mmCIF file of C-alpha atoms in Angstrom:
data_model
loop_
_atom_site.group_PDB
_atom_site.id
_atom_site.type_symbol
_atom_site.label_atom_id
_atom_site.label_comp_id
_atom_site.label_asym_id
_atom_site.label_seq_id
_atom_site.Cartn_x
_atom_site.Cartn_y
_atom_site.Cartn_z
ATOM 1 C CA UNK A 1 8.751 2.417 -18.405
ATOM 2 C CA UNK A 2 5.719 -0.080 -17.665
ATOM 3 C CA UNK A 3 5.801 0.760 -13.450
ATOM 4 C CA UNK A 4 7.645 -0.484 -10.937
ATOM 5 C CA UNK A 5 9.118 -4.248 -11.150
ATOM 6 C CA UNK A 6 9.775 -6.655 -8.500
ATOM 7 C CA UNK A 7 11.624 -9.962 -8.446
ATOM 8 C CA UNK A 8 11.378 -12.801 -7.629
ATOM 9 C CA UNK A 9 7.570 -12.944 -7.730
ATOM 10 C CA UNK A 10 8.031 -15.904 -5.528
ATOM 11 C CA UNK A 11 10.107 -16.864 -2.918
ATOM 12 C CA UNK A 12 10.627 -19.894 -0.915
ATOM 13 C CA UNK A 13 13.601 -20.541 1.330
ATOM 14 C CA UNK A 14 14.644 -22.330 4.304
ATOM 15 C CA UNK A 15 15.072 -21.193 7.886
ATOM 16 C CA UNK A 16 17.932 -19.595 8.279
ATOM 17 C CA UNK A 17 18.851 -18.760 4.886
ATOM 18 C CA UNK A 18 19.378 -15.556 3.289
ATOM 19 C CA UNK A 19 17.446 -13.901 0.560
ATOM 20 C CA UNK A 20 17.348 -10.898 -1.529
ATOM 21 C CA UNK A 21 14.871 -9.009 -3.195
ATOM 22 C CA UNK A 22 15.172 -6.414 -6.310
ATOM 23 C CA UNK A 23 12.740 -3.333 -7.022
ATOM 24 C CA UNK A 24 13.517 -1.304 -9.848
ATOM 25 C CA UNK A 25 10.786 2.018 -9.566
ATOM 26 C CA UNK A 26 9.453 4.062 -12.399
ATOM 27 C CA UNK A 27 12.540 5.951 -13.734
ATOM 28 C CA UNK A 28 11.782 9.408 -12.981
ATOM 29 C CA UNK A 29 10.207 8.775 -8.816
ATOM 30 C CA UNK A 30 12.895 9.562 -6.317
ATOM 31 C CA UNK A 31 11.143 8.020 -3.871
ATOM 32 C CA UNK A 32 11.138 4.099 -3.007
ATOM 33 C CA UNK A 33 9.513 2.263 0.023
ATOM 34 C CA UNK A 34 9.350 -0.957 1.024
ATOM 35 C CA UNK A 35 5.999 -2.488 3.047
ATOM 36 C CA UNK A 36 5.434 -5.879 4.136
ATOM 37 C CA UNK A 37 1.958 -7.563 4.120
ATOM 38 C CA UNK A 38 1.027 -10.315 6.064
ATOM 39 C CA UNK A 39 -2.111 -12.150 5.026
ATOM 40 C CA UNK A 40 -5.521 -10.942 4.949
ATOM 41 C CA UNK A 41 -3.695 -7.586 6.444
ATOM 42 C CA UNK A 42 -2.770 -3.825 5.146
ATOM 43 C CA UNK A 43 0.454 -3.171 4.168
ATOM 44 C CA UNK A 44 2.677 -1.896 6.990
ATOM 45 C CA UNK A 45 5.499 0.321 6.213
ATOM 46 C CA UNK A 46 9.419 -1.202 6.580
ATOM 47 C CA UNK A 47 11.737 1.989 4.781
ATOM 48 C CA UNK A 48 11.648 4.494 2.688
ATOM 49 C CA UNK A 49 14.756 6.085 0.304
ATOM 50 C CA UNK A 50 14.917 9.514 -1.020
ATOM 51 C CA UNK A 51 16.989 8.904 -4.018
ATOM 52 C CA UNK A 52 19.930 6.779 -2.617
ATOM 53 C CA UNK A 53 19.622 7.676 1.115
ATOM 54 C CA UNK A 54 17.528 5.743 2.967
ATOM 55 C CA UNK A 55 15.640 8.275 5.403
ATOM 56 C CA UNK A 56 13.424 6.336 7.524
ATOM 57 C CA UNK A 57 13.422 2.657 8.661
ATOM 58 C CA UNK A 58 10.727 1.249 10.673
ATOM 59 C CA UNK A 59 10.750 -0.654 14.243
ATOM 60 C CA UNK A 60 9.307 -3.222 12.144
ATOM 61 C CA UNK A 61 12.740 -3.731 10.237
ATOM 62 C CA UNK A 62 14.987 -5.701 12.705
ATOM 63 C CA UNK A 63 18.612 -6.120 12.249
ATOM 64 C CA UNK A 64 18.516 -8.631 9.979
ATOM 65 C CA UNK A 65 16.855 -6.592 7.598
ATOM 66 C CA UNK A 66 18.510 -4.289 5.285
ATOM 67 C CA UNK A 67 17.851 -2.129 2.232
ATOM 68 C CA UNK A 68 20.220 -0.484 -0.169
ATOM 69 C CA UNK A 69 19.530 1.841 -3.549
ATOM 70 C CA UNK A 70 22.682 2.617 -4.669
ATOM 71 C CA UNK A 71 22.739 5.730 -6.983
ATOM 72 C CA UNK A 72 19.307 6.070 -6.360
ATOM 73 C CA UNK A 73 17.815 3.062 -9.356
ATOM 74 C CA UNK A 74 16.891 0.239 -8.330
ATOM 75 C CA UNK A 75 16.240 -1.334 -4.731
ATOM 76 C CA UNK A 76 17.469 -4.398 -3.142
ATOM 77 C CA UNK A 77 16.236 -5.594 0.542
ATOM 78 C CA UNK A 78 18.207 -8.446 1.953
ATOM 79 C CA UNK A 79 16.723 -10.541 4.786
ATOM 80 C CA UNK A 80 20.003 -12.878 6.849
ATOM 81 C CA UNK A 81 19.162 -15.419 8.795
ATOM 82 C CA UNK A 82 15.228 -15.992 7.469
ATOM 83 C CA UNK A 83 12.905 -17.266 10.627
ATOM 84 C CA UNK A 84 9.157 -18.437 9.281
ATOM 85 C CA UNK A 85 7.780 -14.945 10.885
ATOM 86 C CA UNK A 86 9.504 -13.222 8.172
ATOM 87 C CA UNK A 87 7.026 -15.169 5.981
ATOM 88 C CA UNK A 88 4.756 -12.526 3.828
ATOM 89 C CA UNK A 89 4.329 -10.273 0.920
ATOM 90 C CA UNK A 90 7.288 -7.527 0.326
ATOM 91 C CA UNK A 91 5.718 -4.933 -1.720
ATOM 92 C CA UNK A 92 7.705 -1.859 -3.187
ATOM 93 C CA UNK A 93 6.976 0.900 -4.355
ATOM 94 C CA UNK A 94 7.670 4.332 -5.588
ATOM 95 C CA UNK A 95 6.617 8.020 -6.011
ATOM 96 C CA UNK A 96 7.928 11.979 -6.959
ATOM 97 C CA UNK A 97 8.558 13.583 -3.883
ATOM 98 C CA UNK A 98 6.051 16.142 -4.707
ATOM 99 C CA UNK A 99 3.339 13.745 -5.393
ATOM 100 C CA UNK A 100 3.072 11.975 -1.886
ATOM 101 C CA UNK A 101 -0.284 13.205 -2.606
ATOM 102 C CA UNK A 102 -0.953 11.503 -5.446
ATOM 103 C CA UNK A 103 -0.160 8.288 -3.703
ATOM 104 C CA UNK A 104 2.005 5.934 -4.451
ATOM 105 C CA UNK A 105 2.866 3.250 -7.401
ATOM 106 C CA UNK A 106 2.719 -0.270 -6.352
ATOM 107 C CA UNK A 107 4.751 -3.268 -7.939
ATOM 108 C CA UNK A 108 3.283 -6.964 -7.923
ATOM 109 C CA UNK A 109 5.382 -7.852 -4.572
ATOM 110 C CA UNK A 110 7.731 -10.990 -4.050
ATOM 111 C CA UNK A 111 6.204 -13.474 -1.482
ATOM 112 C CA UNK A 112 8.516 -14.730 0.819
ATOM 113 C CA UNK A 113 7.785 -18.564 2.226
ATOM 114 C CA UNK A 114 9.646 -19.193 4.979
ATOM 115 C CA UNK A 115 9.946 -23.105 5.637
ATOM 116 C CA UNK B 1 1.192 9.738 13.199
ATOM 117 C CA UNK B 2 -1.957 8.773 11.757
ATOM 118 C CA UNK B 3 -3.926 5.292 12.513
ATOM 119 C CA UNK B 4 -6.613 3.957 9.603
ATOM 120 C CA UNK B 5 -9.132 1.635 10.753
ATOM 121 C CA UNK B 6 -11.503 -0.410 8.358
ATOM 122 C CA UNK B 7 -14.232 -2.316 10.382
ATOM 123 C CA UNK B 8 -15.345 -4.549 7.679
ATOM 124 C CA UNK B 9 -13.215 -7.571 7.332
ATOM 125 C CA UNK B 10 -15.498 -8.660 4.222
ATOM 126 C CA UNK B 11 -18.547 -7.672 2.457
ATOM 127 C CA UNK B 12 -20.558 -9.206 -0.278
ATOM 128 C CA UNK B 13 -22.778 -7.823 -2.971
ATOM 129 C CA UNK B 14 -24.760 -9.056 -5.407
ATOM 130 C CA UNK B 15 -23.421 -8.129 -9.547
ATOM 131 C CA UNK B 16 -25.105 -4.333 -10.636
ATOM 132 C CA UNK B 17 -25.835 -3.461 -6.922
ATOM 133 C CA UNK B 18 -24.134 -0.740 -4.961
ATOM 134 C CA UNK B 19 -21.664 -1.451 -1.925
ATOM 135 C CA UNK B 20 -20.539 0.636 0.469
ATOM 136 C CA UNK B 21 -17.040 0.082 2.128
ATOM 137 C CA UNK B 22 -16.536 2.144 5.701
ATOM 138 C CA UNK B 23 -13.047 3.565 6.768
ATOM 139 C CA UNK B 24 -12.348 5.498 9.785
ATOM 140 C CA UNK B 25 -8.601 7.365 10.226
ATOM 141 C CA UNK B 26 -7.611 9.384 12.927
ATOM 142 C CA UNK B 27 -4.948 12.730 12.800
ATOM 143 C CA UNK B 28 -4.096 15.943 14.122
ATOM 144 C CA UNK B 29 -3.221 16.955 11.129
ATOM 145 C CA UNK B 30 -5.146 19.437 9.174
ATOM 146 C CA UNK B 31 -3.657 18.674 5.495
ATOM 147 C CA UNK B 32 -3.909 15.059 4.536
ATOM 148 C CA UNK B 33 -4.732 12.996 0.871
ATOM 149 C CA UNK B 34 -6.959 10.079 2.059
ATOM 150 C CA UNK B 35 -6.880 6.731 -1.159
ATOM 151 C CA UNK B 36 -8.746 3.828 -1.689
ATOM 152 C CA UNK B 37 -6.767 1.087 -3.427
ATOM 153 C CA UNK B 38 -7.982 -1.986 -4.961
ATOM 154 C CA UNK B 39 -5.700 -5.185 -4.575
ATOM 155 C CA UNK B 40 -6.800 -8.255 -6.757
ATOM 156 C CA UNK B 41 -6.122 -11.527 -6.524
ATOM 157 C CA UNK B 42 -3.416 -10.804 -8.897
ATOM 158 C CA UNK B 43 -1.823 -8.753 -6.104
ATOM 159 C CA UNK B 44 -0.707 -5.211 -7.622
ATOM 160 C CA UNK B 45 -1.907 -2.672 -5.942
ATOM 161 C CA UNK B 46 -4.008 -0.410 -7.829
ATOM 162 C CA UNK B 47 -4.760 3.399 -7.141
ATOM 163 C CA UNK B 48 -8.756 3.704 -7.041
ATOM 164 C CA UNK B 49 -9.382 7.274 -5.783
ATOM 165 C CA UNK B 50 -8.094 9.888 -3.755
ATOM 166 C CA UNK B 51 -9.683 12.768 -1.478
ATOM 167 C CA UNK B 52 -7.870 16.131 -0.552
ATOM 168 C CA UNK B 53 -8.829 16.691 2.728
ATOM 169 C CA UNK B 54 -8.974 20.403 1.962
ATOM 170 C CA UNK B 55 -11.586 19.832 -0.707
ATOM 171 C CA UNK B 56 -15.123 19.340 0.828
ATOM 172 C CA UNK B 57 -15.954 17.981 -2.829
ATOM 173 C CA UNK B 58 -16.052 14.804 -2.810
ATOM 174 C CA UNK B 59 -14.341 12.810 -5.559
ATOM 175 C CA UNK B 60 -15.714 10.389 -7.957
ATOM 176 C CA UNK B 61 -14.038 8.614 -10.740
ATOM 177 C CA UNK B 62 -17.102 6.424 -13.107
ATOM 178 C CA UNK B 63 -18.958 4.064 -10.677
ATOM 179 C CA UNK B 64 -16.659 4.679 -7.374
ATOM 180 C CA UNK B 65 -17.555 7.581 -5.026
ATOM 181 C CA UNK B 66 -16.360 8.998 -1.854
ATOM 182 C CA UNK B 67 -18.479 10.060 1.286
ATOM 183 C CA UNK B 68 -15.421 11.937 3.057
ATOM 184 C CA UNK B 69 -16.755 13.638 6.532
ATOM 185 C CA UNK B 70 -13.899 14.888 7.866
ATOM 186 C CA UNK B 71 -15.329 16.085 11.171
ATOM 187 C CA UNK B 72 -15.844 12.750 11.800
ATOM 188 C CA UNK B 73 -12.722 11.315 10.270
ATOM 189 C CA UNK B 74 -14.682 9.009 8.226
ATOM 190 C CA UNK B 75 -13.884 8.154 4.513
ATOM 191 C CA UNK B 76 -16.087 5.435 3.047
ATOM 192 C CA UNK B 77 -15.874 4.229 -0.815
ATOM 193 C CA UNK B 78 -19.293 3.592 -2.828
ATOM 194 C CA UNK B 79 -18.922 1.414 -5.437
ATOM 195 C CA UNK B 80 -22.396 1.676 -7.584
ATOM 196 C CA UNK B 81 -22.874 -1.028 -10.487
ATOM 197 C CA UNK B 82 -20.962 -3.681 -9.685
ATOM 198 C CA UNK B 83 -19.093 -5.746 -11.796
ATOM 199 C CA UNK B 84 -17.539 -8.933 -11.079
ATOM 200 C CA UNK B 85 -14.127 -7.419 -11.871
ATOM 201 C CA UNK B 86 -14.552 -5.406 -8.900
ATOM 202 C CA UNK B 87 -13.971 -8.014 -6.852
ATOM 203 C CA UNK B 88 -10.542 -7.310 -4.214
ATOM 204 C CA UNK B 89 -8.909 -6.618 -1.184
ATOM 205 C CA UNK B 90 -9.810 -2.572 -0.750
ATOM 206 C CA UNK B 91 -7.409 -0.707 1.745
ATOM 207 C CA UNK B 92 -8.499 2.531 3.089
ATOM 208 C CA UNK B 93 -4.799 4.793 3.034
ATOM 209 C CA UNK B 94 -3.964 8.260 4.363
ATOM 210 C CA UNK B 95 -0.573 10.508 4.057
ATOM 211 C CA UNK B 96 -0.249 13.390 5.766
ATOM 212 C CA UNK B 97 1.243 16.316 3.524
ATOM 213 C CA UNK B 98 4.552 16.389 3.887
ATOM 214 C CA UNK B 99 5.090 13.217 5.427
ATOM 215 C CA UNK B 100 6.856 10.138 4.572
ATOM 216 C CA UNK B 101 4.600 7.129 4.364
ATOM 217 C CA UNK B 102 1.041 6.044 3.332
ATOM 218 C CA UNK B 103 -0.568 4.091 6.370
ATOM 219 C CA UNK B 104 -3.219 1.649 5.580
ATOM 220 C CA UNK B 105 -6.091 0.104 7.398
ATOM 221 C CA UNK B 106 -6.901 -3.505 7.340
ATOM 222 C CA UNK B 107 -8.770 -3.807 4.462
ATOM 223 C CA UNK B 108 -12.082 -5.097 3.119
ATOM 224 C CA UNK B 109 -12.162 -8.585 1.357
ATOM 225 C CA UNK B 110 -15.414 -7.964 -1.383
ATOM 226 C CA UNK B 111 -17.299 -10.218 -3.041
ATOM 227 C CA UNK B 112 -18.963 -10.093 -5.921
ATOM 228 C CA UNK B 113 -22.278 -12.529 -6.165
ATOM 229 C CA UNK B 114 -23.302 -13.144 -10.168
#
């Protein structure tokens, strides 16, 4: 296991369009978040899942958002009806519960253009 | 919840000199981890250090170095001997112990001058 993988690297859609994103975390972290950066900004925080339940979703993460880990592997967040705010990086990434501490591993992010 | 503040949009140095990168945070909380990650160009973001607030140590891994004063809830990063690899995006993070999610400042754009 190399770390935590993200595709598509790059992303570039048209208003209004759907798109989906895959994160597949080191094997053994049961923990997988999902932050959006904007450019020349920090990373702000969108959800997080605990295994397969998804525990915490931020105001950020409007109802066109949504994020699903089913049986607690990989990741998928799915953006409907894209608008070119929704333009940025989508990083993910993953941790043991017990090592919040330790921080977290990052993958390379997808970055979504919006056009 | 906790709020991270870096004041330093960018900073240049010039190659072998030392840098200093300021972060301020702000908590109730009396157990937190504090982290500096690096993001290059290539975009990954990469663990560079982390402080236990409980520790008055402060941590150094090879040429980075931590000034953490938590009285003042300030965490600054000292990168000595610079190389031109150094050269990122540096976010200032904190996690509260027991909480759910790293919050990050703004970051710090640095340059590195050959």
């Amino acid at each position: 296991d190399t770390g935590v993988s993200q595709d598509p690297r790059h992303k570039i859609t048209k208003r209004g369009q759907n798109v989906t994103f895959r994160c597949d975390p080191i094997s053994e972290h049961n923990r997988l978040y999902w932050y959006r950066q904007t450019l020349g900004q920090g990373p702000e925080f969108l959800t997080y899942f605990q295994n397969e339940a998804q525990l915490e979703k931020s105001r950020l993460l409007s109802d066109r958002f949504s994020a699903e880990r089913p049986k607690g592997s990989f990741s998928t967040l799915e953006i409907q009806r894209t608008e070119q705010g929704d333009s940025a990086m989508y990083l993910c990434a993953s941790s043991l519960t017990q090592t919040g501490g330790y921080g977290y591993t990052f993958g390379s992010g997808t970055r979504l253009t919006v056009v | 919840a906790q709020t991270v503040t870096q004041s330093q949009p960018e900073m240049s140095v010039q190659e072998a000199e030392t840098v200093t990168l300021s972060c301020t945070y702000d908590t109730s909380e009396s157990d937190y981890y504090l982290f500096w990650y690096k993001q290059p160009p290539s975009r990954q973001m990469i663990l560079v250090i982390r402080q236990e607030a409980y520790k008055q140590q402060n941590a150094t891994e090879n040429r980075f170095s931590v000034n953490f004063q938590k009285a003042a809830k300030s965490f600054s990063l000292k990168i000595s001997d610079s190389q031109l690899g150094d050269a990122a995006m540096y976010f200032c993070a904190c996690i509260i112990q027991g909480a759910q999610k790293l919050v990050f400042g703004q970051g710090t754009r640095l340059t590195i001058n050959p």
